[in-house]
Amino acid sequence: MSTAVSVEPWIRHVEVTDETITAHLVDGRVISVPLAWSWRLSDATPAQRANWKLIGDGQGVHWPDVDEDLSAEGMLNGVPARRPGTSGTNRLTPANQALRPTSRARRKAKTRRPSR
């Protein structure tokens, strides 16, 4: 028989480098996500990144200088934050952009008639 223990992911300490956001949890786990997941922290100075406060008992972290909030749960299950005014559905990454048909190829495809 096994017993599962539910442990809330509460943050004890956070570090932000030029590459990652790393949260150290009270239970010893460490969560690390790319800095690019937070465009506000990506654009922030090192001093702004270092100025953080825990939210509640450690459920999240708030950076007052850049008005950014991240939760431990969001880091575990989350999706990167999108900049305002961008749509995630039609954006092409540089790798996918090379695979996109040229405008000439798209026009040619539209003018083709179905074969019988």
XYZ file of N, CA and C in Angstrom:
348
model
N 0.833 -1.162 0.000
C 0.000 0.000 0.000
C 0.889 1.241 0.000
N 0.543 2.179 -0.850
C 1.321 3.415 -0.878
C 0.413 4.596 -0.562
N 1.001 5.586 0.020
C 0.248 6.789 0.372
C 0.864 7.968 -0.359
N 0.034 8.692 -1.097
C 0.513 9.870 -1.805
C 0.332 11.088 -0.916
N 1.349 11.896 -0.852
C 1.289 13.118 -0.071
C 1.263 14.286 -1.042
N 0.303 15.149 -0.882
C 0.193 16.319 -1.732
C 1.008 17.448 -1.115
N 1.977 17.928 -1.843
C 2.821 19.011 -1.366
C 2.641 20.192 -2.304
N 2.199 21.301 -1.727
C 2.031 22.506 -2.524
C 3.402 23.028 -2.955
N 3.514 23.460 -4.209
C 4.797 23.994 -4.679
C 4.985 25.444 -4.225
N 5.566 25.642 -3.045
C 5.784 26.975 -2.506
C 7.236 27.376 -2.697
N 7.424 28.588 -3.133
C 8.753 29.120 -3.434
C 9.398 29.666 -2.163
N 10.676 29.334 -1.985
C 11.470 29.858 -0.867
C 12.360 30.988 -1.347
N 12.930 30.824 -2.548
C 13.900 31.782 -3.085
C 13.845 31.718 -4.604
N 14.150 32.820 -5.267
C 14.168 32.847 -6.731
C 15.427 33.557 -7.209
N 15.943 33.092 -8.343
C 17.107 33.705 -8.979
C 16.783 33.913 -10.448
N 17.181 35.054 -10.983
C 16.970 35.340 -12.397
C 18.321 35.674 -13.008
N 18.715 34.911 -14.021
C 19.960 35.173 -14.743
C 19.611 35.679 -16.136
N 20.607 35.843 -16.971
C 20.364 36.261 -18.353
C 19.726 35.151 -19.183
N 19.664 33.947 -18.637
C 19.129 32.799 -19.368
C 17.902 32.153 -18.729
N 17.834 32.162 -17.382
C 16.797 31.383 -16.716
C 16.154 32.115 -15.532
N 14.963 31.641 -15.196
C 14.283 31.997 -13.956
C 14.257 30.706 -13.144
N 14.869 30.723 -11.971
C 14.973 29.519 -11.166
C 14.333 29.751 -9.814
N 13.375 28.892 -9.475
C 12.689 28.963 -8.184
C 13.104 27.776 -7.336
N 13.526 28.054 -6.122
C 13.872 27.023 -5.150
C 12.663 26.862 -4.231
N 12.099 25.668 -4.212
C 10.893 25.415 -3.430
C 11.230 25.012 -2.005
N 10.278 25.198 -1.100
C 10.498 24.885 0.308
C 10.726 23.390 0.538
N 10.231 22.543 -0.375
C 10.417 21.096 -0.204
C 11.704 20.577 -0.844
N 12.537 21.481 -1.348
C 13.826 21.085 -1.904
C 13.871 20.989 -3.418
N 12.704 20.997 -4.066
C 12.696 20.951 -5.526
C 13.165 22.280 -6.099
N 13.632 22.220 -7.342
C 14.072 23.416 -8.059
C 13.385 23.426 -9.414
N 12.745 24.548 -9.738
C 12.080 24.723 -11.031
C 12.868 25.768 -11.803
N 13.153 25.480 -13.056
C 13.874 26.436 -13.888
C 13.196 26.518 -15.251
N 12.925 27.745 -15.686
C 12.324 27.972 -16.999
C 13.166 29.020 -17.728
N 13.090 29.056 -19.046
C 13.854 30.063 -19.785
C 13.390 31.476 -19.441
N 14.330 32.396 -19.375
C 14.001 33.793 -19.106
C 13.026 34.333 -20.140
N 13.107 33.848 -21.361
C 12.233 34.309 -22.438
C 10.758 34.044 -22.138
N 10.452 33.174 -21.175
C 9.063 32.926 -20.800
C 8.414 34.165 -20.207
N 9.205 35.099 -19.706
C 8.669 36.343 -19.157
C 9.281 37.507 -19.914
N 8.521 38.101 -20.817
C 9.076 39.206 -21.597
C 9.376 40.404 -20.706
N 8.615 40.579 -19.626
C 8.896 41.700 -18.722
C 10.248 41.525 -18.041
N 10.535 40.316 -17.558
C 11.831 40.077 -16.922
C 12.957 40.056 -17.951
N 12.660 39.622 -19.176
C 13.673 39.645 -20.234
C 14.117 41.072 -20.530
N 13.160 42.009 -20.466
C 13.453 43.414 -20.751
C 13.987 44.165 -19.531
N 13.931 43.551 -18.353
C 14.318 44.224 -17.108
C 15.838 44.255 -16.932
N 16.277 45.181 -16.108
C 17.694 45.265 -15.751
C 18.002 44.222 -14.683
N 19.273 43.884 -14.484
C 19.612 42.946 -13.402
C 19.122 43.427 -12.033
N 19.183 44.723 -11.768
C 18.699 45.249 -10.481
C 17.191 45.056 -10.343
N 16.437 45.265 -11.419
C 14.990 45.046 -11.379
C 14.663 43.572 -11.186
N 15.437 42.692 -11.812
C 15.218 41.248 -11.661
C 15.506 40.780 -10.241
N 16.459 41.435 -9.581
C 16.853 41.043 -8.226
C 15.871 41.547 -7.171
N 15.011 42.496 -7.520
C 14.048 43.059 -6.578
C 12.726 42.303 -6.691
N 12.572 41.266 -5.897
C 11.361 40.446 -5.922
C 10.832 40.253 -4.513
N 9.556 39.898 -4.424
C 8.903 39.620 -3.147
C 8.043 38.385 -3.312
N 7.988 37.566 -2.278
C 7.109 36.398 -2.306
C 5.665 36.833 -2.206
N 4.808 36.121 -2.901
C 3.367 36.332 -2.826
C 2.811 35.301 -1.849
N 2.074 35.777 -0.850
C 1.491 34.871 0.143
C 2.566 34.112 0.889
N 2.358 32.808 1.014
C 3.322 31.946 1.706
C 4.390 31.402 0.761
N 4.451 31.949 -0.442
C 5.417 31.471 -1.426
C 4.752 30.857 -2.639
N 3.451 31.078 -2.782
C 2.748 30.545 -3.950
C 3.266 31.177 -5.236
N 3.836 32.358 -5.126
C 4.342 33.046 -6.302
C 5.354 34.103 -5.936
N 5.818 34.797 -6.965
C 6.812 35.855 -6.809
C 6.324 37.082 -7.565
N 6.543 38.252 -6.981
C 6.172 39.520 -7.616
C 7.425 40.376 -7.772
N 7.602 40.945 -8.967
C 8.671 41.898 -9.249
C 8.009 43.268 -9.387
N 8.050 44.105 -8.333
C 7.333 45.384 -8.361
C 7.864 46.368 -9.406
N 9.139 46.336 -9.701
C 9.715 47.294 -10.655
C 9.209 47.092 -12.075
N 8.804 45.854 -12.399
C 8.344 45.565 -13.763
C 6.914 45.026 -13.790
N 6.262 45.017 -12.625
C 4.878 44.549 -12.488
C 4.677 43.151 -13.082
N 5.531 42.220 -12.656
C 5.456 40.837 -13.126
C 5.167 39.922 -11.955
N 4.302 38.945 -12.172
C 3.981 37.917 -11.188
C 4.164 36.556 -11.827
N 4.825 35.657 -11.132
C 4.955 34.263 -11.566
C 4.608 33.378 -10.388
N 3.884 32.298 -10.657
C 3.562 31.342 -9.599
C 4.364 30.069 -9.815
N 4.575 29.344 -8.723
C 5.254 28.052 -8.828
C 4.435 27.115 -9.702
N 3.124 27.126 -9.505
C 2.229 26.279 -10.301
C 2.339 26.622 -11.789
N 2.382 27.913 -12.085
C 2.510 28.353 -13.472
C 3.828 27.939 -14.092
N 4.895 27.988 -13.305
C 6.199 27.555 -13.819
C 6.209 26.055 -14.079
N 5.510 25.293 -13.223
C 5.451 23.843 -13.406
C 4.585 23.449 -14.599
N 3.478 24.136 -14.791
C 2.501 23.748 -15.803
C 2.318 24.768 -16.914
N 3.006 25.875 -16.819
C 2.657 27.042 -17.607
C 3.118 27.091 -19.043
N 2.715 28.179 -19.613
C 3.026 28.530 -20.984
C 3.677 29.899 -20.935
N 4.663 30.155 -21.764
C 5.309 31.469 -21.738
C 4.303 32.605 -21.926
N 4.559 33.716 -21.250
C 3.705 34.894 -21.392
C 3.934 35.529 -22.760
N 2.850 35.961 -23.379
C 2.951 36.638 -24.676
C 2.944 38.141 -24.474
N 3.680 38.823 -25.316
C 3.663 40.287 -25.274
C 2.279 40.764 -25.683
N 1.837 41.879 -25.099
C 0.536 42.418 -25.511
C 0.534 42.735 -26.996
N -0.596 42.481 -27.627
C -0.730 42.791 -29.050
C -0.219 41.717 -29.978
N 0.268 40.589 -29.440
C 0.711 39.494 -30.295
C -0.248 38.337 -30.147
N -0.474 37.669 -31.243
C -1.348 36.503 -31.237
C -0.481 35.266 -31.356
N -0.692 34.309 -30.497
C 0.106 33.093 -30.525
C -0.265 32.153 -31.650
N -1.423 32.347 -32.292
C -1.879 31.384 -33.280
C -1.241 31.592 -34.646
N -0.934 32.827 -35.004
C -0.416 33.084 -36.344
C 1.059 33.451 -36.381
N 1.710 33.423 -35.233
C 3.117 33.793 -35.195
C 3.967 32.642 -35.705
N 4.957 32.973 -36.525
C 5.884 31.968 -37.031
C 7.232 32.155 -36.367
N 7.804 31.073 -35.904
C 9.151 31.149 -35.374
C 10.109 31.217 -36.550
N 11.335 31.714 -36.341
C 12.280 31.775 -37.460
C 12.479 30.426 -38.141
N 12.462 29.341 -37.371
C 12.651 28.017 -37.979
C 11.482 27.668 -38.893
N 10.256 27.998 -38.467
C 9.087 27.689 -39.277
C 8.914 28.656 -40.440
N 9.453 29.853 -40.303
C 9.308 30.843 -41.362
C 9.966 30.357 -42.647
N 11.068 29.634 -42.540
C 11.747 29.123 -43.723
C 10.886 28.111 -44.467
N 9.976 27.451 -43.756
C 9.118 26.454 -44.374
C 7.854 27.056 -44.976
N 7.614 28.316 -44.717
C 6.419 28.977 -45.223
C 6.548 29.176 -46.738
N 5.500 28.856 -47.508
C 5.572 29.029 -48.956
C 5.730 30.506 -49.324
N 6.417 30.753 -50.393
C 6.575 32.124 -50.858
C 5.235 32.654 -51.337
N 5.126 33.976 -51.467
C 3.862 34.561 -51.919
C 3.535 34.089 -53.335
N 4.556 33.889 -54.167
C 4.333 33.397 -55.533
C 3.743 31.988 -55.501
N 4.274 31.140 -54.631
C 3.765 29.763 -54.523
C 2.330 29.763 -54.002
N 2.007 30.664 -53.070
C 0.636 30.735 -52.554
C -0.324 31.197 -53.646
N 0.091 32.199 -54.448
C -0.776 32.675 -55.532
C -0.998 31.577 -56.555
N 0.068 30.850 -56.874
C -0.028 29.771 -57.857
C -0.973 28.682 -57.365
N -0.910 28.356 -56.071
C -1.772 27.327 -55.505
C -3.239 27.754 -55.548
N -3.509 29.041 -55.369
C -4.881 29.539 -55.394
C -5.481 29.478 -56.799
N -4.652 29.652 -57.824
C -5.179 29.718 -59.193
C -5.320 28.351 -59.840
N -4.758 27.338 -59.230
C -4.897 25.972 -59.792
C -6.342 25.531 -59.743
N -6.757 24.868 -60.791
C -8.107 24.311 -60.826
C -8.039 22.838 -60.434
N -9.036 22.379 -59.741
C -9.024 20.965 -59.350
C -9.055 20.061 -60.590
N -8.284 18.986 -60.557
C -8.285 18.056 -61.688
C -9.488 17.139 -61.585
N -9.949 16.699 -62.791
C -11.130 15.823 -62.825
C -10.747 14.425 -63.147
